[in-house]
Tab-separated table of C-alpha atoms and ligand atoms in Angstrom:
chain	number	residue	atom	x	y	z
A	9	MET	CA	-64.288	-7.137	-76.146
A	10	ASP	CA	-65.305	-6.464	-72.549
A	11	ARG	CA	-64.502	-3.264	-70.694
A	12	LYS	CA	-61.690	-4.631	-68.544
A	13	ARG	CA	-59.847	-6.073	-71.492
A	14	SER	CA	-60.339	-2.896	-73.472
A	15	ALA	CA	-59.018	-0.724	-70.599
A	16	ALA	CA	-55.921	-2.911	-70.374
A	17	LEU	CA	-55.272	-2.639	-74.072
A	18	ILE	CA	-55.677	1.133	-74.141
A	19	CYS	CA	-53.328	1.387	-71.188
A	20	ALA	CA	-50.726	-0.860	-72.790
A	21	ALA	CA	-50.934	1.110	-76.013
A	22	VAL	CA	-50.521	4.420	-74.220
A	23	LEU	CA	-47.462	3.210	-72.358
A	24	ALA	CA	-45.922	1.742	-75.460
A	25	ALA	CA	-46.234	5.135	-77.098
A	26	ALA	CA	-45.017	7.045	-74.055
A	27	LEU	CA	-42.188	4.928	-72.747
A	28	PRO	CA	-39.214	2.981	-73.970
A	29	GLY	CA	-39.547	-0.770	-73.528
A	30	PRO	CA	-38.834	-4.133	-75.076
A	31	ALA	CA	-40.325	-4.431	-78.537
A	32	GLY	CA	-42.295	-7.472	-77.417
A	33	THR	CA	-44.387	-5.373	-75.062
A	34	ARG	CA	-45.582	-3.025	-77.774
A	35	PRO	CA	-48.969	-3.864	-79.180
A	36	ALA	CA	-49.373	-3.729	-82.931
A	37	GLY	CA	-50.856	-0.599	-84.423
A	38	GLY	CA	-50.102	3.106	-84.461
A	39	PRO	CA	-49.528	5.471	-81.569
A	40	ALA	CA	-52.217	5.570	-78.922
A	41	GLU	CA	-54.694	8.405	-79.047
A	42	VAL	CA	-55.560	8.330	-75.371
A	43	GLU	CA	-53.593	10.640	-73.079
A	44	LEU	CA	-51.860	8.980	-70.161
A	45	GLU	CA	-51.894	12.246	-68.246
A	46	GLY	CA	-54.516	12.293	-65.558
A	47	ARG	CA	-54.907	8.538	-65.425
A	48	PRO	CA	-54.261	6.977	-62.026
A	49	LEU	CA	-51.133	4.821	-62.115
A	50	VAL	CA	-50.230	1.875	-59.933
A	51	ALA	CA	-47.247	-0.480	-59.733
A	52	LEU	CA	-47.831	-4.082	-58.762
A	53	THR	CA	-44.722	-5.688	-57.276
A	54	PHE	CA	-43.916	-9.262	-56.306
A	55	ASP	CA	-41.216	-10.506	-53.935
A	56	ASP	CA	-39.599	-13.817	-53.038
A	57	GLY	CA	-39.902	-15.690	-56.362
A	58	PRO	CA	-39.445	-17.081	-58.847
A	59	ARG	CA	-41.463	-20.206	-58.143
A	60	GLU	CA	-42.631	-22.151	-61.195
A	61	ALA	CA	-45.933	-23.391	-59.737
A	62	THR	CA	-47.161	-19.899	-58.893
A	63	THR	CA	-45.057	-17.404	-60.875
A	64	GLY	CA	-45.864	-19.228	-64.144
A	65	PRO	CA	-49.655	-18.928	-63.829
A	66	LEU	CA	-49.261	-15.329	-62.612
A	67	LEU	CA	-47.294	-14.458	-65.778
A	68	ASP	CA	-50.037	-16.134	-67.840
A	69	GLY	CA	-52.688	-13.994	-66.146
A	70	LEU	CA	-50.701	-10.761	-66.505
A	71	ALA	CA	-50.006	-11.514	-70.183
A	72	LEU	CA	-53.695	-12.088	-70.830
A	73	ARG	CA	-54.442	-8.658	-69.370
A	74	GLU	CA	-51.344	-7.028	-70.931
A	75	VAL	CA	-50.348	-5.702	-67.535
A	76	PRO	CA	-46.696	-5.207	-66.527
A	77	ALA	CA	-45.430	-5.813	-62.998
A	78	THR	CA	-42.137	-5.643	-61.134
A	79	PHE	CA	-40.527	-8.779	-59.720
A	80	PHE	CA	-37.883	-8.670	-56.984
A	81	LEU	CA	-36.146	-12.026	-57.189
A	82	VAL	CA	-34.353	-14.114	-54.597
A	83	GLY	CA	-31.046	-15.088	-56.202
A	84	SER	CA	-30.949	-18.628	-54.832
A	85	ARG	CA	-34.284	-19.350	-56.528
A	86	ILE	CA	-33.184	-18.346	-60.015
A	87	GLY	CA	-31.257	-21.563	-60.755
A	88	GLY	CA	-33.680	-23.995	-62.407
A	89	ASN	CA	-36.126	-21.159	-63.145
A	90	GLU	CA	-34.081	-19.399	-65.818
A	91	ASP	CA	-36.811	-19.709	-68.450
A	92	LEU	CA	-39.306	-18.083	-66.123
A	93	VAL	CA	-36.966	-15.141	-65.545
A	94	ARG	CA	-36.281	-14.750	-69.270
A	95	ARG	CA	-40.008	-14.810	-69.855
A	96	MET	CA	-40.555	-12.017	-67.294
A	97	ALA	CA	-38.070	-9.813	-69.103
A	98	ALA	CA	-39.393	-10.710	-72.568
A	99	GLU	CA	-42.939	-9.849	-71.525
A	100	GLY	CA	-42.007	-6.351	-70.351
A	101	HIS	CA	-41.867	-6.862	-66.591
A	102	GLN	CA	-39.234	-5.062	-64.557
A	103	ILE	CA	-36.833	-7.279	-62.627
A	104	GLY	CA	-35.032	-6.357	-59.424
A	105	VAL	CA	-33.140	-8.094	-56.640
A	106	HIS	CA	-34.332	-9.213	-53.218
A	107	THR	CA	-30.925	-10.551	-52.027
A	108	PHE	CA	-29.532	-14.019	-52.740
A	109	ASP	CA	-30.755	-15.785	-49.581
A	110	HIS	CA	-33.549	-13.456	-48.442
A	111	VAL	CA	-31.575	-11.856	-45.622
A	112	ALA	CA	-32.087	-8.552	-43.806
A	113	LEU	CA	-29.628	-5.946	-45.072
A	114	LYS	CA	-28.533	-4.821	-41.629
A	115	GLY	CA	-25.151	-5.171	-40.002
A	116	LEU	CA	-23.613	-6.839	-43.054
A	117	SER	CA	-19.994	-6.417	-44.078
A	118	ARG	CA	-19.397	-5.040	-47.556
A	119	ARG	CA	-18.359	-8.536	-48.622
A	120	ASP	CA	-21.577	-10.095	-47.302
A	121	PHE	CA	-23.641	-7.344	-48.932
A	122	ASP	CA	-21.975	-8.094	-52.264
A	123	LEU	CA	-22.620	-11.813	-51.815
A	124	GLN	CA	-26.308	-11.027	-51.389
A	125	VAL	CA	-26.954	-8.165	-53.794
A	126	GLY	CA	-23.985	-8.082	-56.164
A	127	LYS	CA	-24.088	-11.836	-56.690
A	128	THR	CA	-27.819	-11.788	-57.521
A	129	ARG	CA	-27.256	-8.904	-59.947
A	130	ALA	CA	-24.443	-10.899	-61.588
A	131	VAL	CA	-26.732	-13.932	-62.007
A	132	LEU	CA	-29.379	-11.697	-63.622
A	133	ALA	CA	-26.836	-9.983	-65.880
A	134	ASP	CA	-25.618	-13.412	-67.063
A	135	LEU	CA	-29.177	-14.376	-67.873
A	136	LEU	CA	-30.607	-11.134	-69.258
A	137	GLY	CA	-27.686	-8.915	-70.127
A	138	GLU	CA	-26.565	-5.848	-68.257
A	139	GLY	CA	-29.215	-3.994	-66.313
A	140	GLU	CA	-29.676	-1.957	-63.165
A	141	PHE	CA	-31.788	-4.496	-61.234
A	142	TRP	CA	-33.017	-2.208	-58.457
A	143	LEU	CA	-33.082	-3.464	-54.896
A	144	ARG	CA	-35.966	-4.258	-52.610
A	145	PRO	CA	-34.609	-4.991	-49.142
A	146	PRO	CA	-36.218	-8.021	-47.469
A	147	TYR	CA	-38.591	-6.938	-44.666
A	148	GLY	CA	-38.034	-3.348	-45.857
A	149	LEU	CA	-34.989	-3.248	-43.568
A	150	ILE	CA	-31.726	-1.636	-44.557
A	151	ASP	CA	-29.069	0.227	-42.612
A	152	GLN	CA	-27.199	3.307	-43.749
A	153	ALA	CA	-24.088	1.387	-44.810
A	154	ALA	CA	-26.078	-0.999	-47.027
A	155	ALA	CA	-28.144	1.884	-48.438
A	156	GLY	CA	-24.870	3.492	-49.443
A	157	TRP	CA	-23.795	0.332	-51.269
A	158	ALA	CA	-27.145	-0.252	-52.997
A	159	GLY	CA	-26.109	1.328	-56.285
A	160	GLY	CA	-29.692	2.311	-57.083
A	161	PRO	CA	-32.976	3.301	-55.451
A	162	LEU	CA	-34.444	1.176	-52.640
A	163	ILE	CA	-37.922	0.183	-53.720
A	164	LEU	CA	-40.282	-0.102	-50.761
A	165	TRP	CA	-44.091	0.014	-50.979
A	166	SER	CA	-47.157	1.961	-49.905
A	167	VAL	CA	-49.864	-0.751	-49.980
A	168	ASP	CA	-49.232	-4.000	-48.113
A	169	PRO	CA	-52.139	-6.459	-47.931
A	170	GLU	CA	-49.970	-8.910	-45.918
A	171	ASP	CA	-50.771	-11.605	-48.451
A	172	TRP	CA	-48.485	-14.073	-46.638
A	173	LYS	CA	-50.561	-13.997	-43.465
A	174	ASP	CA	-53.756	-15.961	-43.995
A	175	HIS	CA	-53.938	-16.633	-47.761
A	176	ASP	CA	-57.537	-15.359	-47.672
A	177	VAL	CA	-58.039	-14.176	-51.261
A	178	ASP	CA	-61.141	-12.039	-50.577
A	179	ARG	CA	-59.429	-10.256	-47.692
A	180	ILE	CA	-56.233	-9.654	-49.692
A	181	VAL	CA	-58.147	-8.219	-52.672
A	182	ALA	CA	-60.156	-5.900	-50.404
A	183	ALA	CA	-57.016	-4.802	-48.536
A	184	VAL	CA	-55.557	-3.558	-51.815
A	185	VAL	CA	-58.606	-2.273	-53.685
A	186	GLU	CA	-59.982	-0.324	-50.707
A	187	HIS	CA	-56.672	1.369	-49.917
A	188	VAL	CA	-54.979	2.004	-53.223
A	189	SER	CA	-54.531	5.460	-54.693
A	190	ASP	CA	-52.788	7.064	-57.647
A	191	GLY	CA	-49.041	6.412	-57.582
A	192	ASP	CA	-49.030	3.565	-55.091
A	193	ILE	CA	-46.625	0.624	-55.071
A	194	ILE	CA	-48.397	-2.600	-54.058
A	195	LEU	CA	-46.437	-5.350	-52.281
A	196	MET	CA	-47.359	-8.989	-52.926
A	197	HIS	CA	-45.530	-12.342	-53.107
A	198	ASP	CA	-45.604	-14.592	-56.172
A	199	ILE	CA	-44.779	-17.746	-54.207
A	200	PHE	CA	-48.366	-18.363	-53.045
A	201	ALA	CA	-51.286	-19.574	-55.179
A	202	SER	CA	-53.600	-17.369	-53.085
A	203	SER	CA	-51.495	-14.307	-53.914
A	204	GLU	CA	-51.493	-15.123	-57.619
A	205	GLU	CA	-55.291	-15.384	-57.606
A	206	ALA	CA	-55.669	-12.247	-55.492
A	207	ALA	CA	-53.270	-10.254	-57.679
A	208	LEU	CA	-55.208	-11.021	-60.855
A	209	ARG	CA	-58.468	-10.074	-59.154
A	210	VAL	CA	-56.829	-6.827	-58.010
A	211	VAL	CA	-55.760	-6.144	-61.603
A	212	ASP	CA	-59.288	-6.693	-62.909
A	213	ALA	CA	-60.825	-4.525	-60.177
A	214	LEU	CA	-58.378	-1.640	-60.681
A	215	LEU	CA	-58.567	-1.766	-64.491
A	216	ALA	CA	-62.327	-1.427	-64.104
A	217	LYS	CA	-61.716	1.685	-61.967
A	218	GLY	CA	-59.565	3.188	-64.713
A	219	TYR	CA	-56.129	2.478	-63.250
A	220	CYS	CA	-53.179	1.961	-65.533
A	221	PHE	CA	-50.575	-0.591	-64.417
A	222	VAL	CA	-46.920	0.321	-64.819
A	223	THR	CA	-43.562	-0.993	-63.644
A	224	VAL	CA	-41.868	0.901	-60.821
A	225	GLU	CA	-39.409	2.347	-63.314
A	226	GLN	CA	-42.255	3.553	-65.552
A	227	LEU	CA	-44.079	4.991	-62.542
A	228	MET	CA	-41.033	7.037	-61.538
A	229	GLU	CA	-40.484	8.187	-65.092
A	230	GLN	CA	-44.108	9.242	-65.468
A	231	ARG	CA	-43.940	11.175	-62.189
A	232	GLY	CA	-40.634	12.838	-63.027
A	233	ALA	CA	-38.749	11.164	-60.165
A	234	ALA	CA	-35.072	10.473	-60.780
A	235	PRO	CA	-33.837	7.093	-59.495
A	236	GLU	CA	-31.295	8.218	-56.902
A	237	ALA	CA	-28.926	5.684	-55.377
A	238	GLY	CA	-29.866	4.864	-51.791
A	239	ALA	CA	-33.196	6.747	-51.928
A	240	ARG	CA	-36.121	5.002	-50.248
A	241	CYS	CA	-39.104	4.914	-52.634
A	242	ARG	CA	-42.576	4.154	-51.319
A	243	ALA	CA	-45.051	5.842	-53.655
A	244	PHE	CA	-45.152	8.406	-56.424
A	245	PRO	CA	-48.434	10.309	-56.208
A	246	PRO	CA	-49.196	13.002	-58.783
A	247	ALA	CA	-47.685	16.424	-58.025
A	248	LYS	CA	-50.995	17.852	-56.771
A	249	ASP	CA	-51.255	15.140	-54.058
A	250	ARG	CA	-47.629	15.132	-52.983
A	251	GLY	CA	-47.158	15.348	-49.285
A	252	GLY	CA	-43.394	14.922	-49.343
A	253	ASN	CA	-43.373	11.144	-49.219
A	254	PHE	CA	-40.685	10.905	-51.847
B	307	ZN	ZN1	-39.266	-11.066	-49.103
């Protein structure tokens, strides 16, 4: 077993012991002996999917590495991709909403907000059962009214490699690996083949540096941050590094 694979397995085992999660995500064997405390944590997040051609291979790569991620789905893209979404949930990934039609959550009426966020949550609940399905606002934009209606935390990000811009895999990988630190939330998009390739290279590079990948929910839990409705969440550094950014 090589080092990267072994780091991923240790990490997965530690989280399985430390956190609640679907039974399918728990590796066989007894409780982990390695302490999670002190390990740098990072949450990899993907917006704008699902898209079979790219999300499928990404899930394959994450499964191989036993690394969980968080997917913020566009409601209008779920139809026809139900199996992909079920697979995400079954493999221990966190699922959130990114509106139904990928619209900015500014200046909307309550009815239009519900048609974007509530409707997507209803589609996910039909598919997966009841859940909270936290919100990531498209473009990171949200006004006070919409924040008040969000019904959960607003998950933003702290590392943005702008993977949509030039699809240059080397540049995207460097933009993440050179800027990431403990507690960061990385923003990527699972609708591009270049992003899928870059994300898996990022995972390998950060596992080799000792990082442990977690979902956003796991990250908050590990850092003792309560998910408050309407709160903007960008990163969850360890207490000693906290500069008041959450
Ligand atoms: Zn988006």
